[in-house]
Coordinates of C-alpha atoms in Angstrom, one line a residue:
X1 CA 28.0 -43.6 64.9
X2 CA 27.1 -45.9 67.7
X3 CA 24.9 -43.2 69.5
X4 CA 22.4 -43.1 66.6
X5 CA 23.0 -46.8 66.6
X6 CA 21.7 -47.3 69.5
X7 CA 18.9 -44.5 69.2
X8 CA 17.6 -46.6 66.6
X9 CA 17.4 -49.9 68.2
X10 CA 16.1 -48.2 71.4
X11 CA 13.1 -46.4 69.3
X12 CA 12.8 -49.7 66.9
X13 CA 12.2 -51.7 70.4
X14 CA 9.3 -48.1 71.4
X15 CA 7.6 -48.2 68.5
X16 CA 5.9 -51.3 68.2
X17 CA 2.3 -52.0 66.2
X18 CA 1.0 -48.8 65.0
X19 CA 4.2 -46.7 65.4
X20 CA 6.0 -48.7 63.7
X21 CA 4.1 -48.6 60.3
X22 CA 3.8 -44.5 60.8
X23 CA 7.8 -44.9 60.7
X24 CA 8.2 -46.4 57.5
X25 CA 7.9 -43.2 55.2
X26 CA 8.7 -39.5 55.7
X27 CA 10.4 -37.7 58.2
X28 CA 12.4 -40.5 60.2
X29 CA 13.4 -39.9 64.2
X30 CA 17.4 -40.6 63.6
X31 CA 17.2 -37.3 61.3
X32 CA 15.7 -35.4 64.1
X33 CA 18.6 -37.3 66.3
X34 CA 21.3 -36.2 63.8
X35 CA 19.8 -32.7 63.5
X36 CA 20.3 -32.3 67.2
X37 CA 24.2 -33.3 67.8
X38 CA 24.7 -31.3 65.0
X39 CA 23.1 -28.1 66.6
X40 CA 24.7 -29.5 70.3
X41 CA 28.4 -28.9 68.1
X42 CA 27.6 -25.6 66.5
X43 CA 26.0 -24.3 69.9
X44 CA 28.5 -25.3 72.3
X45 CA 30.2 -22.6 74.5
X46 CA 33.7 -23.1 75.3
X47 CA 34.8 -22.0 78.4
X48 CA 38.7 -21.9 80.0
X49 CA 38.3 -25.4 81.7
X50 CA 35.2 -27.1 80.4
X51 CA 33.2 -27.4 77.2
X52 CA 29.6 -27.2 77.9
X53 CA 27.0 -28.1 75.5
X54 CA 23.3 -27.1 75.3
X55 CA 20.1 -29.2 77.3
X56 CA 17.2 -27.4 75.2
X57 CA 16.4 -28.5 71.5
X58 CA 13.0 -26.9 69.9
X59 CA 12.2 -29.1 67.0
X60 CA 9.6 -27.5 64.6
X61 CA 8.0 -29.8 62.0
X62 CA 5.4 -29.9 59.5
X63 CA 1.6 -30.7 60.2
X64 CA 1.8 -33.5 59.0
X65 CA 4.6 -34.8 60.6
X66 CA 3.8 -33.4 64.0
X67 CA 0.3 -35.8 63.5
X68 CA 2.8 -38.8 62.5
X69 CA 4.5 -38.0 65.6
X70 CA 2.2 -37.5 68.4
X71 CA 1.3 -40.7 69.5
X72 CA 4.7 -41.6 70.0
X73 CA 5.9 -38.4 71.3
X74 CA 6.8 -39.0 74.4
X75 CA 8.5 -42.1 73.6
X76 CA 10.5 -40.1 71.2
X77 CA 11.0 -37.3 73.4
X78 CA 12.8 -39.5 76.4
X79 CA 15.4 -41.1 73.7
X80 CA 16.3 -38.0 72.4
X81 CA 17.2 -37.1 75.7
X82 CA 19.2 -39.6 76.2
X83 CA 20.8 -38.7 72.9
X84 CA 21.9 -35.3 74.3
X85 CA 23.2 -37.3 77.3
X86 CA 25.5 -39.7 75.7
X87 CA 26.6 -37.4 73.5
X88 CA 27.6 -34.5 76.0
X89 CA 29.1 -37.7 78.1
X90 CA 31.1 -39.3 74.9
X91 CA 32.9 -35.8 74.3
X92 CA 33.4 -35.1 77.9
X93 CA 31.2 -32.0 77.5
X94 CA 28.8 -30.9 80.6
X95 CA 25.2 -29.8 80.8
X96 CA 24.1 -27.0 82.7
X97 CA 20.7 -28.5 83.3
X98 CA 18.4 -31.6 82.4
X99 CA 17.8 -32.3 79.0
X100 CA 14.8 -30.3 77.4
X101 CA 13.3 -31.1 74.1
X102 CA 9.9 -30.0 72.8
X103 CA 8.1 -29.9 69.4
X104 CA 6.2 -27.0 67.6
X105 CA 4.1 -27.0 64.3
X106 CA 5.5 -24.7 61.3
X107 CA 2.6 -24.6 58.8
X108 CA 4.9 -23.0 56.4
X109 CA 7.2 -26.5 56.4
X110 CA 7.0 -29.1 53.9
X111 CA 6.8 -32.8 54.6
X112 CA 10.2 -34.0 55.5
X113 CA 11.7 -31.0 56.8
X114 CA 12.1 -29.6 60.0
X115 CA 14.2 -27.3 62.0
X116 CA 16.1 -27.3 65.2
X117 CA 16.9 -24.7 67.5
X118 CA 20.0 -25.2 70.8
X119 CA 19.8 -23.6 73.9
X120 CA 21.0 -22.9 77.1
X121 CA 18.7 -23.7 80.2
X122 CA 20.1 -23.2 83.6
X123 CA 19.2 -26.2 86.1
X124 CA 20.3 -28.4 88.5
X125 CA 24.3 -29.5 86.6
X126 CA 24.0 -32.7 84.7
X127 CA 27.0 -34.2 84.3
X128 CA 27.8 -38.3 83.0
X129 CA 25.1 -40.1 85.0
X130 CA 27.1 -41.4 88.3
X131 CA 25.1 -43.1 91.3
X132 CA 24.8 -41.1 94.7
X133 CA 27.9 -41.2 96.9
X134 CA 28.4 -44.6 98.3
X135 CA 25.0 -46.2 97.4
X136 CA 24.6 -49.5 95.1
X137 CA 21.5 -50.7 93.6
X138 CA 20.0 -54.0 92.2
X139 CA 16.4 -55.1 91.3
X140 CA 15.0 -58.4 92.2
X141 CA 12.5 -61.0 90.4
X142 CA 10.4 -61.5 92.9
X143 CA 8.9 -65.0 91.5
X144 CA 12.6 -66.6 91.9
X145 CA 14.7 -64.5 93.6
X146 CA 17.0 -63.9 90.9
X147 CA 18.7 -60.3 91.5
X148 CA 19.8 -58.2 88.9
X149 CA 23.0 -55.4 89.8
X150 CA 22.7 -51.7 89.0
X151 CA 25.9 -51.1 87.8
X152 CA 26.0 -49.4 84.7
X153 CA 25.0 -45.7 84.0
X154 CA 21.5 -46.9 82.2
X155 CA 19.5 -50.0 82.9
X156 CA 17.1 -51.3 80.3
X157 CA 14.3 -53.5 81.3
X158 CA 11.7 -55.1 78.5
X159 CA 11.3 -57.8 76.2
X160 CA 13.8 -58.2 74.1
X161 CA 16.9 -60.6 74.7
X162 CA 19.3 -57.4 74.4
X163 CA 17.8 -56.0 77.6
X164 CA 19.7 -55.9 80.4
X165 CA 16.7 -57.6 82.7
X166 CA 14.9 -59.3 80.1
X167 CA 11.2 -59.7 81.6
X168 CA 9.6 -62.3 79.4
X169 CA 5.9 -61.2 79.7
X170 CA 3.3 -61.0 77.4
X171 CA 2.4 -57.5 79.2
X172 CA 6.0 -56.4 79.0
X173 CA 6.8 -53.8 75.7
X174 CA 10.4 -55.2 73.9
X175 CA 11.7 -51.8 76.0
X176 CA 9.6 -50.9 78.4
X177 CA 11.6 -49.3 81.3
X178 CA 14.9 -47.6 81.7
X179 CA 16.8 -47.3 85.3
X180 CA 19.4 -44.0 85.2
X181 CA 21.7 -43.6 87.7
X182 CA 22.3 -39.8 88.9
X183 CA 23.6 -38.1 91.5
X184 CA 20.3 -37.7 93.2
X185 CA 20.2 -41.8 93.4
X186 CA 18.1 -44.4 90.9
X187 CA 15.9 -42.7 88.4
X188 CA 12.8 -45.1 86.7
X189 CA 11.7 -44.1 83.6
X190 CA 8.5 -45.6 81.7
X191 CA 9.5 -45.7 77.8
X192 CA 6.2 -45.2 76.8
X193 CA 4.9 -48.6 77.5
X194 CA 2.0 -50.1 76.1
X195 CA 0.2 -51.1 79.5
X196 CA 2.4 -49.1 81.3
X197 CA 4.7 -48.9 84.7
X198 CA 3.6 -49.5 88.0
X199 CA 5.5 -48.6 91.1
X200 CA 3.7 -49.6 94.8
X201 CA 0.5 -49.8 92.7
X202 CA 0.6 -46.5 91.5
X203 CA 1.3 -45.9 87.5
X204 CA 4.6 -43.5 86.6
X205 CA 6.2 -42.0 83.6
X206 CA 9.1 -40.8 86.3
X207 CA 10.1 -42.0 89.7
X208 CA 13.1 -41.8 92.1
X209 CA 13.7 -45.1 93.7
X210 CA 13.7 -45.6 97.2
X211 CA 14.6 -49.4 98.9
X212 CA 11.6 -52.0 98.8
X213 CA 9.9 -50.1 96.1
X214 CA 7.9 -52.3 93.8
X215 CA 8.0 -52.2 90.2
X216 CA 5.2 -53.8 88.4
X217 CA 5.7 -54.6 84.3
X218 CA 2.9 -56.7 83.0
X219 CA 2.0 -59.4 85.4
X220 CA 6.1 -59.4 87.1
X221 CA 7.0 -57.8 90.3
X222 CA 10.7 -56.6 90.6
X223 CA 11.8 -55.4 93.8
X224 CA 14.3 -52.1 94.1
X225 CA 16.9 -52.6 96.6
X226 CA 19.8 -50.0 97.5
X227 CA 22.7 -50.2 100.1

């Protein structure tokens, strides 16, 4: 399935150094990922026009696996919400909020197993991912000029070839950023970074853009521009 496809890859691209050896055994992240659309198709409610799926999933693991987990939790936590999104978007199902997901310890669970719980959480609609009315966006490497268009739903930004704006710096993560676009306008997203995302100066895990802003990724400047 090309969703869990890509889940992989994205996470394979996260999890570098340390994660990436705590991944090799026991509970893997694309069973947690499967676990999920199969609650999203059991859950779903059915209505007379539209299908709408559920935006909270409460994963409860084992001790030890929580401990596996929580350095790269966050990390984990953002792709598996983008999971929900392309999933709810490939079946033409609709969200009636954001994308939740949280994890709890069960000390009665056994390594390698886990459980997952749907829900419904009202919030503002999240449909497909479609860029405010009338408004285009592109970055810009600021060392050369070279401009980059916004055009797709998500924007990937890191190390690795595959990226769609490839930065090739040594303080760049293989994915370190992801650009949404919404409704609301152009969403940044830090990917849980190794030396993290700076816009205007300032770290962020989440920012809106607004025209000029200036993302910093390792030692490259990338400038936001809209209109």
């Amino acid at each position: 399935m090309p969703i869990l496809r890509d889940f992989e890859r994205r996470l394979g691209g996260l999890v570098e150094g340390f994660f990436a050896t705590t991944f090799r055994s026991g509970l893997q992240p694309v069973e947690l990922a499967k676990g999920m659309m199969r609650e999203m198709d059991a859950s779903k409610t059915v209505g007379v026009k539209e299908v709408w799926a559920p935006n909270r999933y409460v994963f409860t693991l084992s001790e030890s696996d929580a401990q596996r987990f929580e350095q790269a939790e966050q990390a984990l936590v953002g792709e598996l919400k983008q999971v929900v999104r392309e999933a709810a978007a490939e079946r033409g199902w609709g969200l009636v909020g954001p994308p939740e997901v949280e994890f709890e310890v069960d000390p009665d669970l056994g390594k390698g197993r886990f459980g997952c719980e749907a829900s419904f959480v009202e919030g503002e609609e999240e449909l497909a991912p479609q860029p405010a009315v009338g408004e285009r966006g592109s970055l810009v490497r600021l060392a050369d000029g070279v401009s980059t268009a916004l055009t797709k739903p998500s924007v990937t930004i890191g190390r690795l070839p595959e990226c769609d704006v490839v930065v090739d710096d040594a303080g760049a993560s293989r994915q370190h950023a992801r650009i949404r676009r919404t409704e609301g306008g152009f969403v940044l997203t830090d990917l849980g970074s190794t030396n993290g995302t700076m816009v205007n100066g300032e770290p962020i895990q989440e920012h809106v853009l607004e025209h000029g802003d200036r993302i910093t990724i390792g030692e490259t400047e990338l400038e936001f521009r809209s209109g």
